[in-house]
């Protein structure tokens, strides 16, 4: 999986085939298929492996233990500070997803995990009756998930020149102002 990770980061997603991964890992293509019957499984497993390497569960512990507005702020902070760690592979999967079903499946899997985190943060607001009345749980989750997208992070960090610290602080403020009643 480390070879897949490295190839995705280096190539931006272009031409990352099972044979390329096998060659980079120093094993046969058949050996790769023995462990990962499909390329989608390999790409998804690689993305999940990155979560393990970067200890995403440890990064999310404070958010998961908090409630209400604090949980929202800590979720935004944890995810916002995680994006730079996965950006290289994320960018590759995003670039490939329109023409590559395996990349689309891997990216979709990870973004559904992010959506789950957004839903949990919204649920924490609802539990303490702090979600703005104009939102349902679903529409609030939709908005939070969109605000925290990798594409939004890229625009603000690289096109607008925001620092990472500014990104997190401003996203916390934006999500509070948008969602908390």
Short mmCIF file of C-alpha atoms in Angstrom, two decimals:
data_model
loop_
_atom_site.label_atom_id
_atom_site.label_comp_id
_atom_site.label_asym_id
_atom_site.label_seq_id
_atom_site.Cartn_x
_atom_site.Cartn_y
_atom_site.Cartn_z
CA UNK A 1 0.00 0.00 0.00
CA UNK A 2 2.94 2.31 0.62
CA UNK A 3 3.95 1.89 -3.05
CA UNK A 4 0.43 2.81 -4.15
CA UNK A 5 0.46 5.85 -1.87
CA UNK A 6 3.83 7.01 -3.26
CA UNK A 7 2.79 6.47 -6.87
CA UNK A 8 -0.46 8.37 -6.43
CA UNK A 9 1.34 11.31 -4.85
CA UNK A 10 4.11 11.41 -7.46
CA UNK A 11 1.96 10.92 -10.54
CA UNK A 12 -1.06 12.96 -9.54
CA UNK A 13 -3.03 9.86 -10.49
CA UNK A 14 -1.93 9.58 -14.10
CA UNK A 15 -1.18 6.04 -15.19
CA UNK A 16 -1.28 4.28 -11.84
CA UNK A 17 -2.04 0.73 -12.91
CA UNK A 18 -1.79 -2.51 -10.95
CA UNK A 19 1.36 -3.35 -12.93
CA UNK A 20 2.90 0.03 -11.97
CA UNK A 21 2.10 -0.62 -8.32
CA UNK A 22 3.54 -4.14 -8.46
CA UNK A 23 6.74 -2.87 -10.07
CA UNK A 24 7.12 -0.10 -7.48
CA UNK A 25 6.53 -2.60 -4.66
CA UNK A 26 9.00 -5.07 -6.16
CA UNK A 27 6.43 -7.87 -6.45
CA UNK A 28 4.52 -9.51 -9.26
CA UNK A 29 1.20 -8.20 -10.48
CA UNK A 30 -0.30 -11.56 -9.50
CA UNK A 31 0.88 -11.02 -5.93
CA UNK A 32 -0.92 -7.68 -5.84
CA UNK A 33 -4.12 -9.32 -7.13
CA UNK A 34 -3.80 -12.05 -4.49
CA UNK A 35 -4.18 -9.44 -1.76
CA UNK A 36 -6.43 -7.01 -3.63
CA UNK A 37 -8.75 -8.65 -6.17
CA UNK A 38 -9.63 -5.27 -7.70
CA UNK A 39 -7.88 -1.97 -8.17
CA UNK A 40 -10.76 -0.28 -6.34
CA UNK A 41 -10.05 -2.42 -3.27
CA UNK A 42 -6.36 -1.53 -3.43
CA UNK A 43 -7.00 2.21 -3.76
CA UNK A 44 -9.61 2.17 -0.98
CA UNK A 45 -7.34 0.12 1.28
CA UNK A 46 -4.48 2.53 0.59
CA UNK A 47 -6.62 5.51 1.59
CA UNK A 48 -7.67 3.72 4.78
CA UNK A 49 -4.05 2.73 5.43
CA UNK A 50 -3.15 6.43 5.28
CA UNK A 51 -5.76 7.04 7.99
CA UNK A 52 -4.04 4.42 10.15
CA UNK A 53 -0.54 5.80 9.50
CA UNK A 54 -1.69 9.33 10.35
CA UNK A 55 -3.70 8.08 13.37
CA UNK A 56 -6.94 9.72 12.34
CA UNK A 57 -8.74 8.10 15.27
CA UNK A 58 -6.33 9.81 17.67
CA UNK A 59 -6.86 13.11 15.88
CA UNK A 60 -10.63 12.73 16.21
CA UNK A 61 -10.67 11.62 19.87
CA UNK A 62 -11.27 15.10 21.29
CA UNK A 63 -14.06 15.79 18.80
CA UNK A 64 -15.74 12.47 19.52
CA UNK A 65 -15.62 13.13 23.28
CA UNK A 66 -17.08 16.64 23.04
CA UNK A 67 -20.67 17.77 22.62
CA UNK A 68 -22.59 20.62 21.06
CA UNK A 69 -20.72 23.55 19.56
CA UNK A 70 -17.41 22.31 20.97
CA UNK A 71 -17.79 19.10 18.97
CA UNK A 72 -18.42 21.09 15.80
CA UNK A 73 -15.32 23.25 16.39
CA UNK A 74 -13.13 20.26 17.19
CA UNK A 75 -14.42 18.33 14.15
CA UNK A 76 -13.64 21.27 11.85
CA UNK A 77 -10.17 21.56 13.41
CA UNK A 78 -9.40 17.84 13.17
CA UNK A 79 -10.57 17.44 9.57
CA UNK A 80 -9.14 20.80 8.49
CA UNK A 81 -5.72 19.83 9.82
CA UNK A 82 -5.97 16.35 8.31
CA UNK A 83 -6.52 17.54 4.74
CA UNK A 84 -2.85 18.55 4.20
CA UNK A 85 -1.75 15.05 5.22
CA UNK A 86 -3.89 13.32 2.59
CA UNK A 87 -3.91 16.04 -0.03
CA UNK A 88 -1.45 14.43 -2.46
CA UNK A 89 -3.37 11.18 -2.71
CA UNK A 90 -6.69 12.99 -2.50
CA UNK A 91 -5.74 15.26 -5.40
CA UNK A 92 -4.76 12.21 -7.48
CA UNK A 93 -8.03 10.41 -6.76
CA UNK A 94 -10.05 13.56 -7.51
CA UNK A 95 -8.20 14.00 -10.81
CA UNK A 96 -8.85 10.38 -11.79
CA UNK A 97 -12.40 9.88 -10.54
CA UNK A 98 -14.27 11.08 -13.64
CA UNK A 99 -12.64 8.47 -15.87
CA UNK A 100 -11.56 5.82 -13.35
CA UNK A 101 -14.20 3.85 -11.45
CA UNK A 102 -11.67 2.49 -8.96
CA UNK A 103 -10.46 5.98 -8.06
CA UNK A 104 -14.05 7.21 -7.80
CA UNK A 105 -14.88 4.32 -5.45
CA UNK A 106 -11.85 4.96 -3.24
CA UNK A 107 -12.48 8.70 -3.03
CA UNK A 108 -16.19 8.15 -2.48
CA UNK A 109 -15.47 5.76 0.38
CA UNK A 110 -13.29 8.28 2.20
CA UNK A 111 -15.62 11.21 1.56
CA UNK A 112 -18.53 9.20 2.97
CA UNK A 113 -16.44 8.78 6.11
CA UNK A 114 -16.04 12.57 6.23
CA UNK A 115 -19.78 12.98 5.69
CA UNK A 116 -20.35 10.61 8.62
CA UNK A 117 -18.16 12.87 10.77
CA UNK A 118 -20.13 15.90 9.61
CA UNK A 119 -23.40 14.15 10.48
CA UNK A 120 -22.06 13.33 13.95
CA UNK A 121 -21.11 16.99 14.52
CA UNK A 122 -24.57 18.10 13.39
CA UNK A 123 -26.16 15.45 15.60
CA UNK A 124 -24.23 16.88 18.56
CA UNK A 125 -25.70 20.32 17.82
CA UNK A 126 -29.20 18.87 17.58
CA UNK A 127 -28.77 17.02 20.86
CA UNK A 128 -28.29 20.31 22.72
CA UNK A 129 -30.91 22.11 20.60
CA UNK A 130 -28.33 24.42 18.98
CA UNK A 131 -28.85 23.65 15.27
CA UNK A 132 -30.41 26.62 13.48
CA UNK A 133 -34.12 26.02 12.90
CA UNK A 134 -33.82 26.58 9.15
CA UNK A 135 -31.84 23.34 8.80
CA UNK A 136 -32.77 19.71 8.97
CA UNK A 137 -30.08 17.29 10.05
CA UNK A 138 -29.66 16.30 6.40
CA UNK A 139 -29.37 19.83 4.97
CA UNK A 140 -27.00 20.91 7.74
CA UNK A 141 -24.83 17.86 7.05
CA UNK A 142 -24.90 18.67 3.33
CA UNK A 143 -23.71 22.22 4.01
CA UNK A 144 -20.99 21.25 6.49
CA UNK A 145 -19.70 18.50 4.21
CA UNK A 146 -19.50 20.92 1.28
CA UNK A 147 -17.83 23.69 3.29
CA UNK A 148 -15.15 21.24 4.47
CA UNK A 149 -14.44 19.75 1.04
CA UNK A 150 -10.87 19.24 -0.11
CA UNK A 151 -11.66 21.37 -3.15
CA UNK A 152 -12.71 24.30 -0.92
CA UNK A 153 -9.53 23.87 1.15
CA UNK A 154 -7.42 23.95 -2.04
CA UNK A 155 -9.07 27.14 -3.28
CA UNK A 156 -8.63 28.96 0.01
CA UNK A 157 -5.10 27.74 0.73
CA UNK A 158 -3.55 27.85 -2.75
CA UNK A 159 -5.62 30.25 -4.82
CA UNK A 160 -6.48 32.73 -2.06
CA UNK A 161 -3.26 32.34 -0.07
CA UNK A 162 -4.77 31.54 3.33
CA UNK A 163 -2.46 30.00 5.91
CA UNK A 164 -3.45 26.63 7.35
CA UNK A 165 -4.14 28.26 10.71
CA UNK A 166 -6.37 30.90 9.11
CA UNK A 167 -8.22 28.21 7.19
CA UNK A 168 -9.11 26.29 10.35
CA UNK A 169 -10.07 29.37 12.37
CA UNK A 170 -12.19 30.86 9.58
CA UNK A 171 -13.92 27.55 8.86
CA UNK A 172 -14.75 27.20 12.55
CA UNK A 173 -16.22 30.70 12.55
CA UNK A 174 -18.08 30.12 9.27
CA UNK A 175 -19.60 26.83 10.39
CA UNK A 176 -20.63 28.29 13.77
CA UNK A 177 -22.20 31.34 12.14
CA UNK A 178 -23.95 29.22 9.52
CA UNK A 179 -25.23 26.33 11.62
CA UNK A 180 -25.43 27.25 15.30
CA UNK A 181 -28.61 28.87 16.58
#
